[in-house]
XYZ file of C-alpha atoms in Angstrom:
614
model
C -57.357 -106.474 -71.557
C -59.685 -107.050 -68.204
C -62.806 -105.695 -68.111
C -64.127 -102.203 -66.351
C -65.634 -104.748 -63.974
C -62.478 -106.343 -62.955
C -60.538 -102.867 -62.991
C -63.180 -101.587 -60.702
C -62.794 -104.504 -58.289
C -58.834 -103.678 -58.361
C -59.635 -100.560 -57.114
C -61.907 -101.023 -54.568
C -59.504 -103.732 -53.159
C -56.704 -100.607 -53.217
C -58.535 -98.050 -51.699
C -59.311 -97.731 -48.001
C -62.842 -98.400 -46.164
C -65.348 -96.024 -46.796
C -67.738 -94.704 -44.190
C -71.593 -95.522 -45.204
C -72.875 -92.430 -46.418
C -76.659 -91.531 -48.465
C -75.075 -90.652 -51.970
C -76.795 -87.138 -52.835
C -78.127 -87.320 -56.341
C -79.780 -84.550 -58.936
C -83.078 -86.375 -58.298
C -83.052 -86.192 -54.197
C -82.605 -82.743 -54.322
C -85.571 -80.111 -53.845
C -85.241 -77.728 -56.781
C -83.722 -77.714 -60.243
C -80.972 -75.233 -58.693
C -79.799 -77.161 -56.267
C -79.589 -80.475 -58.677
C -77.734 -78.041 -61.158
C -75.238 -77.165 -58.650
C -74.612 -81.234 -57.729
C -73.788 -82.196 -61.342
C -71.395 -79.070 -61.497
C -69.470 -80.444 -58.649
C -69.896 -84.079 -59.838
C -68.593 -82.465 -63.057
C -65.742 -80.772 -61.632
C -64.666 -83.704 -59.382
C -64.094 -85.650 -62.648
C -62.271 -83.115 -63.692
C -60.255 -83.001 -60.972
C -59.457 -86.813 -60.675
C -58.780 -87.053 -64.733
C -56.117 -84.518 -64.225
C -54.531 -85.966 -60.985
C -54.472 -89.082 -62.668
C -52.625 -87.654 -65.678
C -50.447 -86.713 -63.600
C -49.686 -89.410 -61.758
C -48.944 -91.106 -64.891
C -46.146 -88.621 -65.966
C -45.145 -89.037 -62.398
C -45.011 -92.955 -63.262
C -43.087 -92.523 -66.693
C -40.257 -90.142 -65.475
C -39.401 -92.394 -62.277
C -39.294 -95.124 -64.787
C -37.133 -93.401 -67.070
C -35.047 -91.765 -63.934
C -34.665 -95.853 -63.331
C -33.658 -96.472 -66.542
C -30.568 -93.936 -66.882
C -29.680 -95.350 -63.258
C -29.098 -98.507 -64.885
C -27.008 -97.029 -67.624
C -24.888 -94.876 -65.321
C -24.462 -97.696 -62.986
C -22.809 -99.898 -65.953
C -19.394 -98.396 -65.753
C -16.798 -101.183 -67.056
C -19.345 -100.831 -70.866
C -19.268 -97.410 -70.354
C -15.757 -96.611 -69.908
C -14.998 -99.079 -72.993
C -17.253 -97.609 -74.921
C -15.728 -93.569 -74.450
C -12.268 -95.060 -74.593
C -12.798 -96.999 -77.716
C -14.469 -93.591 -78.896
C -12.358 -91.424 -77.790
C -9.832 -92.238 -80.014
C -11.784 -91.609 -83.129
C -12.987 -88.552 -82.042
C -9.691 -87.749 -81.098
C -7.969 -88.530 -84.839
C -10.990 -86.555 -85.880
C -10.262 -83.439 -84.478
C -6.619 -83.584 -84.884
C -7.548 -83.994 -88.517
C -9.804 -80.864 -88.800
C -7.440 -78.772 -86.987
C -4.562 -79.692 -88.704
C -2.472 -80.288 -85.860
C -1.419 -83.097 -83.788
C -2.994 -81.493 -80.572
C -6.621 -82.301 -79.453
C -7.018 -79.197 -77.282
C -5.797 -75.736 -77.642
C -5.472 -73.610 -73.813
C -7.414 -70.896 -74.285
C -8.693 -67.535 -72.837
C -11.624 -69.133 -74.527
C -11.465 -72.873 -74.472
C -10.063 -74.371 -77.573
C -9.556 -71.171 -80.061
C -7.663 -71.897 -83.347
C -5.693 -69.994 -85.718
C -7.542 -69.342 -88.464
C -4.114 -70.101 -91.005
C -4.621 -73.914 -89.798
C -8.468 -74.217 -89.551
C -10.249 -75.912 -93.081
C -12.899 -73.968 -95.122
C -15.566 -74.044 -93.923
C -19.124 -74.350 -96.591
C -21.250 -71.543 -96.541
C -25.199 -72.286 -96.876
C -27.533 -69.507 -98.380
C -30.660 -68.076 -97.034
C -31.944 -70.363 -99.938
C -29.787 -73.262 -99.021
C -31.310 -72.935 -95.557
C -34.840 -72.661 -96.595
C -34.536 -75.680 -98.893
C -33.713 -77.642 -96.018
C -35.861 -76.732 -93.766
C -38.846 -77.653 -96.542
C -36.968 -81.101 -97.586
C -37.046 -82.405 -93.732
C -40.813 -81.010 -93.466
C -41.471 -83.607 -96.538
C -40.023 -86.338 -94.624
C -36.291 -86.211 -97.083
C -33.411 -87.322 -95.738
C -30.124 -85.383 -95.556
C -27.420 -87.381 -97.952
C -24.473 -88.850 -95.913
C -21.963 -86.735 -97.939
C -23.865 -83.652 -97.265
C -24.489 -84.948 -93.664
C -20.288 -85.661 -93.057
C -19.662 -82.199 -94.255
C -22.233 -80.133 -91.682
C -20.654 -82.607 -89.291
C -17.143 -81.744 -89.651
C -17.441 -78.282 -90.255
C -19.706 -77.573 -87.549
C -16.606 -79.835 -85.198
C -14.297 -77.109 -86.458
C -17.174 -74.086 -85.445
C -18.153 -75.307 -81.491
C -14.128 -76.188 -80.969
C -14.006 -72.546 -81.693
C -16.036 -71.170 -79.133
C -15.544 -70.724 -75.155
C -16.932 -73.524 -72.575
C -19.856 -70.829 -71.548
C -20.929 -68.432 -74.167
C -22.232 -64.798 -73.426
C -25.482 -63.973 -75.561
C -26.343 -60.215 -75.844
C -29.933 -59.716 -77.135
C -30.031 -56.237 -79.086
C -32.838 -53.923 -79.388
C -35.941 -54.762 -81.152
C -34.333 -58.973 -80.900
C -35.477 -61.900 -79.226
C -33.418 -64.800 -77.858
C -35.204 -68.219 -77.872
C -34.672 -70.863 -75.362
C -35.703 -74.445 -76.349
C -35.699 -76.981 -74.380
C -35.259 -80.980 -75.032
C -36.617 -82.169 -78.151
C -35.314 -85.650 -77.848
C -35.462 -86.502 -81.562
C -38.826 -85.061 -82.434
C -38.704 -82.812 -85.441
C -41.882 -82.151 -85.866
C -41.451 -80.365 -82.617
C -38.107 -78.224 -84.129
C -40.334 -77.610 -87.269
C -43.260 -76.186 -85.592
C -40.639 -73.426 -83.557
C -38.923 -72.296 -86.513
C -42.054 -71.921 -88.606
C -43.758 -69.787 -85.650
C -40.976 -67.845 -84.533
C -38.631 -67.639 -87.775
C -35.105 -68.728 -88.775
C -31.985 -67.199 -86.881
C -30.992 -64.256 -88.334
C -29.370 -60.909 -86.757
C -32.151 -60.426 -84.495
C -33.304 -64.006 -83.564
C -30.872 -66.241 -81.287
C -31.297 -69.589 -80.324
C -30.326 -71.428 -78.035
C -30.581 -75.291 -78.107
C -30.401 -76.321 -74.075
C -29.118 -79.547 -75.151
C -30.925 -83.587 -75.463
C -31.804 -83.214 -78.673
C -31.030 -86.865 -80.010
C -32.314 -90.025 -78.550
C -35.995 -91.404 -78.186
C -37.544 -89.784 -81.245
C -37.386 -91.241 -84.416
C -35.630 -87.863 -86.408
C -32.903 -86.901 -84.063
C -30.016 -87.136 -87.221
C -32.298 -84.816 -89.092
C -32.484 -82.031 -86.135
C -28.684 -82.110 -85.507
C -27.952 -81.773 -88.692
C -30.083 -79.215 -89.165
C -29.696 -76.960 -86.424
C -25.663 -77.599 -87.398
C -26.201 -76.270 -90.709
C -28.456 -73.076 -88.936
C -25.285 -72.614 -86.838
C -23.033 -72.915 -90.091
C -24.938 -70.258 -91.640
C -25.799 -68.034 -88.688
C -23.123 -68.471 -86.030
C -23.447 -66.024 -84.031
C -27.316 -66.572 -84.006
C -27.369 -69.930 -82.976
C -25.937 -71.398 -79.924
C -26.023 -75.360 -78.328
C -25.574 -76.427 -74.836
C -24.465 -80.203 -74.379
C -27.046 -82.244 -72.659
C -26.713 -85.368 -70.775
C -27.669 -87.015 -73.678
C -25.154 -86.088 -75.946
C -23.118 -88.790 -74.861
C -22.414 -92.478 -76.432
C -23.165 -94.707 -73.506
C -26.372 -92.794 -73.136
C -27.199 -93.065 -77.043
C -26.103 -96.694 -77.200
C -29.262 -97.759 -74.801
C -31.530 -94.794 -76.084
C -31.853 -95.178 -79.727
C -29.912 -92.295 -81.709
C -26.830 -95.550 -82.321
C -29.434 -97.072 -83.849
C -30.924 -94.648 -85.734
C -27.592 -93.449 -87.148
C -26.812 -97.075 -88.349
C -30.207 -97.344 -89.866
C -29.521 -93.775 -92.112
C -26.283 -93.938 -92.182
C -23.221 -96.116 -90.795
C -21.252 -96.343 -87.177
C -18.765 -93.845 -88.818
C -21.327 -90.881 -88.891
C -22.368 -91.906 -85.540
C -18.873 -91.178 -84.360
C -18.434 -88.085 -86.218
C -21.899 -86.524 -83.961
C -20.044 -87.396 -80.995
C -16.667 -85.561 -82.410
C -19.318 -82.786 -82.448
C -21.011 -83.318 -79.505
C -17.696 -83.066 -77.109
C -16.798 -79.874 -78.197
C -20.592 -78.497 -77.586
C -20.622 -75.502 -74.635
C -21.322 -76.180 -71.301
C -23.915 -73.024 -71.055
C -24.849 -69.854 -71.794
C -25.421 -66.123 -70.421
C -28.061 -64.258 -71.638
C -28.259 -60.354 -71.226
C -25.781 -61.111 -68.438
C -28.326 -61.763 -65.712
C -29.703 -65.331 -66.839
C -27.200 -68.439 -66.875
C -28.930 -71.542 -69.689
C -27.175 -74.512 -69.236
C -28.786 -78.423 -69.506
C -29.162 -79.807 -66.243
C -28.070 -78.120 -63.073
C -25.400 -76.328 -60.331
C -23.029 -78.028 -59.665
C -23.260 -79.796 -56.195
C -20.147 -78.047 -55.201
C -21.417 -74.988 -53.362
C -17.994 -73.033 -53.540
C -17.776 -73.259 -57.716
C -17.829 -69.998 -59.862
C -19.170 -69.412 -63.055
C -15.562 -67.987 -63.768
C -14.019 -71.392 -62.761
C -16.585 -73.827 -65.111
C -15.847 -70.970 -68.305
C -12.420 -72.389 -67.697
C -13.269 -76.365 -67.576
C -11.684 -77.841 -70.754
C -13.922 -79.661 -73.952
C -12.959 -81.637 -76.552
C -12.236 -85.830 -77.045
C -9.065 -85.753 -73.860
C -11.806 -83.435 -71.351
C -11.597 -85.601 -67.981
C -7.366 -85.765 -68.753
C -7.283 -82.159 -69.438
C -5.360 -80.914 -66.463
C -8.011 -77.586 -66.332
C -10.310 -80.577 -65.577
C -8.738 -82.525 -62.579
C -11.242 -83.071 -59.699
C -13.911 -81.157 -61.457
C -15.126 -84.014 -63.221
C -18.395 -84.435 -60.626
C -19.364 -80.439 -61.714
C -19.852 -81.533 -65.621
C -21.779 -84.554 -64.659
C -23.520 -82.282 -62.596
C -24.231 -79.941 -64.706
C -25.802 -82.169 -67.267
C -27.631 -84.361 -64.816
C -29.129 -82.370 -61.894
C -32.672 -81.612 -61.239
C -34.197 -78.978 -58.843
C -35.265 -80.969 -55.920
C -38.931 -81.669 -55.772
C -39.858 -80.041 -51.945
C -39.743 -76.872 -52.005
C -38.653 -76.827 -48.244
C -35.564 -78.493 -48.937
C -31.938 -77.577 -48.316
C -28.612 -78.597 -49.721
C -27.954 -81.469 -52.001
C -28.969 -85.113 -51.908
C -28.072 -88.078 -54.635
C -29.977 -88.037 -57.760
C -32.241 -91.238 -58.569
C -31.019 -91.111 -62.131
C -27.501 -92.317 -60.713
C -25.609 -89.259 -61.953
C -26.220 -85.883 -60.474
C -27.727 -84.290 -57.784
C -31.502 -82.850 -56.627
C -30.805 -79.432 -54.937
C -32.706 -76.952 -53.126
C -33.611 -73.593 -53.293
C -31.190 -71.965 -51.414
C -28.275 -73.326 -53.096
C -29.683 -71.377 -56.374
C -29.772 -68.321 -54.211
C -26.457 -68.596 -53.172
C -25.281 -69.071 -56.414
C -27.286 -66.421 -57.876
C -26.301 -63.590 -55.614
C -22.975 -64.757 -55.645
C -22.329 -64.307 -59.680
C -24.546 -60.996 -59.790
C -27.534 -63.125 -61.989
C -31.103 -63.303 -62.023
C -32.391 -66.904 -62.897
C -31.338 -70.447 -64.176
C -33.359 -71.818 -67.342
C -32.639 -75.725 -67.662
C -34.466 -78.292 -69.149
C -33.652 -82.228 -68.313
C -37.244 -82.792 -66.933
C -40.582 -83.821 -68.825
C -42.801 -80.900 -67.479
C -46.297 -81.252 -68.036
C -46.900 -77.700 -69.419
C -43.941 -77.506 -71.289
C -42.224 -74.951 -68.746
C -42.338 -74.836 -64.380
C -41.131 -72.254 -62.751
C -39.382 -73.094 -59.093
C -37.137 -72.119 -56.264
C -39.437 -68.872 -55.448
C -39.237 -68.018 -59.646
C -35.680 -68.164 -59.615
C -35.833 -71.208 -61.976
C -37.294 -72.068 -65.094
C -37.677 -75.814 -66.518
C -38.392 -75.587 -70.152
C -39.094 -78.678 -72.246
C -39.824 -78.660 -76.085
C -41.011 -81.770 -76.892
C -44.738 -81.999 -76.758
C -46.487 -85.127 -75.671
C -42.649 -86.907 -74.996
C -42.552 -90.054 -76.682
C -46.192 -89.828 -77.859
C -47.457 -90.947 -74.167
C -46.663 -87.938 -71.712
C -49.564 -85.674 -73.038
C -47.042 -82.845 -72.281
C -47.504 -79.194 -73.863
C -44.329 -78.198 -75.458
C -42.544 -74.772 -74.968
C -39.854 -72.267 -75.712
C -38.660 -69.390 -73.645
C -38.061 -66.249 -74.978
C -35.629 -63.093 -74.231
C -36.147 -59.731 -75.726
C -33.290 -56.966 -74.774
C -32.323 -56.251 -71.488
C -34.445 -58.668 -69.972
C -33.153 -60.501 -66.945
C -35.528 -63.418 -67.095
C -37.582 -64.810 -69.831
C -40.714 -62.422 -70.639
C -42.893 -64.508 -72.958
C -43.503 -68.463 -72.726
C -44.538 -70.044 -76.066
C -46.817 -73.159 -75.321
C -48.201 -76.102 -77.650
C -50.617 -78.417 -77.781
C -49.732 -81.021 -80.726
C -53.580 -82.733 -80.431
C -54.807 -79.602 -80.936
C -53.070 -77.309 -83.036
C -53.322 -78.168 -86.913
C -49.673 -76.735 -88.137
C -48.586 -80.598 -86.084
C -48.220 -83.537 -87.898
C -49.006 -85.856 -84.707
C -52.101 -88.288 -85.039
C -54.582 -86.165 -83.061
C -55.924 -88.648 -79.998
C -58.934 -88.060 -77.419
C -57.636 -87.763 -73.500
C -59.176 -91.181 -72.687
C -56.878 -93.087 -74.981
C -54.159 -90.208 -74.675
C -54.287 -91.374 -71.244
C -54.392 -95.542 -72.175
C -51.507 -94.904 -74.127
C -49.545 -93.462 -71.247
C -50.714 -96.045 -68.894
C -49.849 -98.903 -72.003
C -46.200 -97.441 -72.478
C -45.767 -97.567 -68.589
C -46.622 -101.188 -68.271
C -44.488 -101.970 -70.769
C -41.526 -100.294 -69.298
C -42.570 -101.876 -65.821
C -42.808 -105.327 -67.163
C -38.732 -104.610 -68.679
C -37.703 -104.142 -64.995
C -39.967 -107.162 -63.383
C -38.038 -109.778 -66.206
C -34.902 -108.566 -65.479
C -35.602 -108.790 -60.789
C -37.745 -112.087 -61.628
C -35.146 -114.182 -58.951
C -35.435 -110.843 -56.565
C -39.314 -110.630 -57.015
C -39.626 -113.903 -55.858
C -37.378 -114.073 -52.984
C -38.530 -110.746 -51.822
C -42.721 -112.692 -52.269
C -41.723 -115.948 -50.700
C -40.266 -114.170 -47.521
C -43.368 -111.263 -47.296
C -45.571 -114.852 -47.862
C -45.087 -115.928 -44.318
C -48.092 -118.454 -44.424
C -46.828 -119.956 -47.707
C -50.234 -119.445 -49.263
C -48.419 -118.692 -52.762
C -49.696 -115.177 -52.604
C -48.840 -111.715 -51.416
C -51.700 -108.529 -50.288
C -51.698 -105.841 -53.127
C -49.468 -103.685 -50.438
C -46.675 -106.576 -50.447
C -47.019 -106.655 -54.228
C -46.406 -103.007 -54.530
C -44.292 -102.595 -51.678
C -41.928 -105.358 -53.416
C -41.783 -103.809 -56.915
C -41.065 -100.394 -55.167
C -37.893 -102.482 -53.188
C -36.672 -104.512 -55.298
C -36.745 -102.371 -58.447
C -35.942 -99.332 -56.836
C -38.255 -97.332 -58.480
C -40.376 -95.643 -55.885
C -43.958 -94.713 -57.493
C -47.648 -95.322 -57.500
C -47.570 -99.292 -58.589
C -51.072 -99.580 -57.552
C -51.891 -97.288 -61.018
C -50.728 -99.830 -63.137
C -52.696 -102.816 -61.166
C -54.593 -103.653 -64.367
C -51.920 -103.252 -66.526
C -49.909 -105.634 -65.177
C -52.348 -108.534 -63.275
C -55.132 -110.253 -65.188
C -57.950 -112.363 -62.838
C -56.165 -115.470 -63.179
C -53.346 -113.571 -61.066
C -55.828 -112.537 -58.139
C -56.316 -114.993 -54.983
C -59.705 -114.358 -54.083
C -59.634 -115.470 -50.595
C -56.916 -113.507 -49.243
C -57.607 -110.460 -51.940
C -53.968 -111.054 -53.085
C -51.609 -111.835 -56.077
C -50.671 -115.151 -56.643
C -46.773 -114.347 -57.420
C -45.105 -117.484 -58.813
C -47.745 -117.862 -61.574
C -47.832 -113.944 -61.975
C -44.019 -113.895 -62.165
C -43.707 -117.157 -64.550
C -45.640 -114.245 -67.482
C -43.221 -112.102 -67.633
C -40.468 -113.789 -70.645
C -38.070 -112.606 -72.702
C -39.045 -112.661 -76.330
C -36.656 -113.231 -79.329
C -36.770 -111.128 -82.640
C -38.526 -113.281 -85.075
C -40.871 -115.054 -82.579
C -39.833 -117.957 -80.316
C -39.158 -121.429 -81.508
C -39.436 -124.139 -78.431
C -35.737 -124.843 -78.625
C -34.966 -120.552 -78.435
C -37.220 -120.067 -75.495
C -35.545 -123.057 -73.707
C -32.160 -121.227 -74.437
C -32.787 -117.724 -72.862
C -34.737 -119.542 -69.945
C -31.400 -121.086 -69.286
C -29.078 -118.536 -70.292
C -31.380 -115.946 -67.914
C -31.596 -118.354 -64.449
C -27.597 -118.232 -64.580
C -26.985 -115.520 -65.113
C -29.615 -114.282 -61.899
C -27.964 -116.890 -60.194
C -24.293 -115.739 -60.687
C -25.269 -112.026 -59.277
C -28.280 -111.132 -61.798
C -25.148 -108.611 -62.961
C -26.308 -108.496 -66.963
C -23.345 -106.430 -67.970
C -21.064 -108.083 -65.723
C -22.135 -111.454 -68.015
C -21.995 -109.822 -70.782
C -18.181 -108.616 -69.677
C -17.341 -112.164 -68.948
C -18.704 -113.589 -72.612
C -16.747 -110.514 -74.312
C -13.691 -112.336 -74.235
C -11.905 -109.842 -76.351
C -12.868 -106.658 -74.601
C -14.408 -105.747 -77.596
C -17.619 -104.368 -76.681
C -19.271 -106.736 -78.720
C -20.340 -110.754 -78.162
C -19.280 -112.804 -81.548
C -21.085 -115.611 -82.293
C -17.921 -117.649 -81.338
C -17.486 -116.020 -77.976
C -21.320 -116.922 -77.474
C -20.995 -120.643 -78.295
C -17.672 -120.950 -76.401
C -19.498 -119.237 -73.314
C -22.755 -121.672 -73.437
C -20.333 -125.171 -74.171
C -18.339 -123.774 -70.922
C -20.863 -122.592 -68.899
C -24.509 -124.451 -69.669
C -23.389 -128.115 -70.308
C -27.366 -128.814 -70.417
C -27.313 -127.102 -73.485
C -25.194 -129.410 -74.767
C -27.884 -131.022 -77.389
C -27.925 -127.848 -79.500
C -25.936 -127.574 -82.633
C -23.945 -124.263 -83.331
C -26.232 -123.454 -86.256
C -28.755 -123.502 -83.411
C -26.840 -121.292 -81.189
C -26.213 -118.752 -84.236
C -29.780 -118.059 -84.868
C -29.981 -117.366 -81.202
C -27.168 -114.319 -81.728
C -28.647 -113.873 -85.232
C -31.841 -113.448 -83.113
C -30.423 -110.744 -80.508
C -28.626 -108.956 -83.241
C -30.754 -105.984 -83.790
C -28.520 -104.072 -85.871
C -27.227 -106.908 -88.452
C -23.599 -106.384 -87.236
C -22.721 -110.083 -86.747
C -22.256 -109.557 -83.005
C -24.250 -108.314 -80.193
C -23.051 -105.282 -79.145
């Protein structure tokens, strides 16, 4: 870690010339009044800059995480293999549970079913209920055979239900919003404790992302399946963006559902998750949904309750050409300037930012009051925007254990047309959390640590780019680049537009710096940043990725589009066979290593103990 000394210097050599100036002090001051005053202001000036620089480190970790889903979104050929090949299991599934060979029923209410041909469904108790809630509080684990049966009946329940549902709170009732918990039940504990189970006066409504990133995320579907199971008019959950397998492949809930369970219960969330609602209406005047309008400014909430669910949704013929407003809807954000009109391109590749008077349009147009989405790490849990006619809610505090975000839940009593109480958390401070309780300062290290780390993902995989952007910005061909030209090429290259010059001592140590030019020395900077085996690195592995890495930069620097070419079988996964095939075809150099050598190497990228890298 480089010393204050050397972080200091960083900064100095980032910010601009200042003006010579006598530097007023307690002890130059006339009377004890006036000092008092100078160490308020000092005081509040810290203040000040501790804040703005939390922020700009949220700022810093959703750009990088807006980056990341643009790299998933932009890998269509895996993506598509990955919903066909799943698609047809989810498909079987639900003909299965239905009891008939069709995977959609045309509905006045998307995908009704006759009760004669739909299976029993279990019925949990208030007790039941309870005894779950307490067992996942203790840190127990659902059983598989319990978890298959919440996940097939609760298949058979959303299947049931229209594409956008209409929630009516009654007198003396509350409706509860919640935003993304992403995984982190101690988040979903902490709501249900404070504001009580469902039941015939409290609704929820789950605004969708509630897997991926957090360690628990089987434990909160499952449970919040089994609320719905036992309330179901009482408990209501809007698909996010994230409730989708390519998405879940590169975000951890795959993973986590191998590691509880197996691949099959993995597929049977998704035969869940495609049937999940689109939104919801809440006292008629407030429309819930995930993400956002969609960028179509002519679309009715009449025509999405009639888009189509279910494994066969983009064939479904209610469907055709209205594939862009469900990707929409999951993946929009309001746009940042408040002055801004229209629609523009989302940076997360899906999706679109738009402004404030599409809302109103939309708004006046359907007779309703607000939007409340989620999608968006807010830094108090909920924002309000577009002139108060939208509402951002986001329910899991300190995202990821870096964001230092509150957490927060909306809430609806009857007849209100927009939410009237906003529930906020602080899991450092308040004792009903489980979190390990951390000071700001290293609240704030840990933010800046998990941001470097994400950076340094993005700088192995541009390495070839980096340089070739340095060696042309170097026109002297003095080996190094000015801190602008540093920052300037991470911001180009990597197409993630932020404040680089934040994690300057994060990501350059003093043997980096050229001191006579106040630069970066880039070739030695660039040679750090390696790729790193599970197990540690023999000399013989490291030699392998180094060489497995510069061709595939130098056939494109298209990872997936390698990985397409190795997957000889279209299987979605690289055997070890198909891997030593590839390298004996492609990297003759490598020709020294034995296949037991070139085993461990998949053995070594295996993560999941499958046999193959998927």
């Amino acid at each position: 870690h480089p010393s204050s000394s050397f972080s200091l210097l960083l900064l100095l050599l980032l910010l601009p010339p200042l003006v010579a100036a006598t530097m007023e002090t307690p002890a130059s001051l006339s009377n004890a009044g006036d000092a008092a005053k100078c160490i308020q202001r000092a005081f509040r000036g810290h203040q000040l800059r501790m804040v703005a620089d939390q922020e700009d480190l949220v700022d810093i970790l959703n750009s990088l995480e807006e980056a990341e889903e643009f790299r998933i979104n932009s890998r269509e050929g895996v993506m598509a293999r990955v919903n066909q090949a799943l698609g047809k299991f989810v498909g079987g599934v639900s003909s299965r549970l239905k009891g008939t060979g069709e995977s959609k029923k045309k509905l006045d209410g998307v995908g009704s079913l006759s009760l004669s041909k739909r299976p029993q469904l279990p019925t949990l108790t208030s007790g039941s209920i309870k005894n779950l809630v307490e067992g996942l509080g203790r840190g127990e684990r659902i059983a598989m055979t319990d978890a298959l049966a919440i996940l097939q009946a609760a298949a058979v329940l959303f299947s049931d239900e229209p594409s956008v549902v209409d929630v009516d709170v009654p007198p003396g009732g509350k409706c509860i919003v919640v935003g993304d918990t992403h995984g982190q039940l101690d988040d979903v504990l902490h709501i249900l404790t404070t504001h009580g189970v469902p039941d015939a006066t409290t609704t929820y409504i789950f605004n969708g992302d509630l897997v991926d990133r957090g360690d628990h995320a089987c434990e909160i579907v499952l449970m919040i399946f089994a609320l719905k199971l036992a309330h179901p008019d009482a408990v209501h959950v809007n698909r996010g963006n994230h409730e989708e397998p390519h998405i879940n492949i590169y975000s951890g809930f795959e993973e986590e559902c191998i590691g509880k369970y197996d691949h099959r219960v993995f597929q049977l969330f998704h035969a869940v998750f495609v049937w999940l609602p689109f939104a919801v209406v809440v006292n008629k005047k407030a429309l819930v949904l995930h993400g956002g309008l969609p960028s179509d400014d002519t679309v009715t909430l009449d025509e999405i309750r009639k888009l189509a669910r279910g494994p066969d949704m983009c064939s479904e013929e209610e469907n055709w050409g209205k594939e862009e407003w469900i990707k929409d809807m999951l993946w929009s954000d309001p746009h940042p300037d408040p002055n801004f009109t229209g629609t523009e391109v989302s940076r997360r590749g899906a999706g679109v930012l738009w402004g404030e008077d599409v809302t109103r349009r939309f708004l006046a147009r359907e007779g309703l009051a607000v939007l409340v989405r989620s999608h968006q790490c807010v830094q108090d849990g909920v924002a309000v925007t577009h002139g108060g006619a939208v509402y951002t809610v986001f329910s899991a505090s300190n995202y990821c254990g870096t964001s230092g975000n509150l957490g927060a839940v909306l809430v609806f009593k009857h007849g209100d047309d927009r939410p009237s109480d906003t529930f906020q958390w602080d899991p450092m401070k308040d004792p009903s959390m489980s979190h390990v309780v951390v000071s700001k300062r290293k609240g704030k290290e840990i933010r800046r640590k998990a941001a470097v780390q994400q950076a340094t993902e993005y700088i192995i995989e541009h390495k070839a780019a980096l340089l070739e952007y340095f060696r042309r910005a170097d026109k002297q061909h003095t080996g190094a680049v000015s801190f602008f030209e540093w920052a300037q090429g991470l911001a180009q290259v990597l197409q993630v537009r932020m404040a680089w010059n934040k994690l300057v001592s994060g990501l350059i140590s003093p043997d980096d710096m050229d001191t006579s030019c106040d630069g970066v020395k880039y070739v030695p900077w660039l040679e750090k940043f390696t790729v790193e085996l599970k197990g540690g690195c023999r000399e013989w592995q490291e030699e392998v990725v180094t060489k497995i890495t510069a061709a595939v930069l130098q056939s494109g620097g298209d990872l997936a589009k390698a990985f397409e070419e190795i997957d000889t079988d279209g299987s979605g996964g690289i055997s070890t066979e198909e891997f030593r095939v590839a390298i004996r075809r492609q990297l003759p150099s490598l020709a020294v290593l034995s296949d037991a050598q070139l085993e461990a190497v998949v053995s070594s990228f295996d993560v999941d103990g499958s046999g193959q890298v998927d």
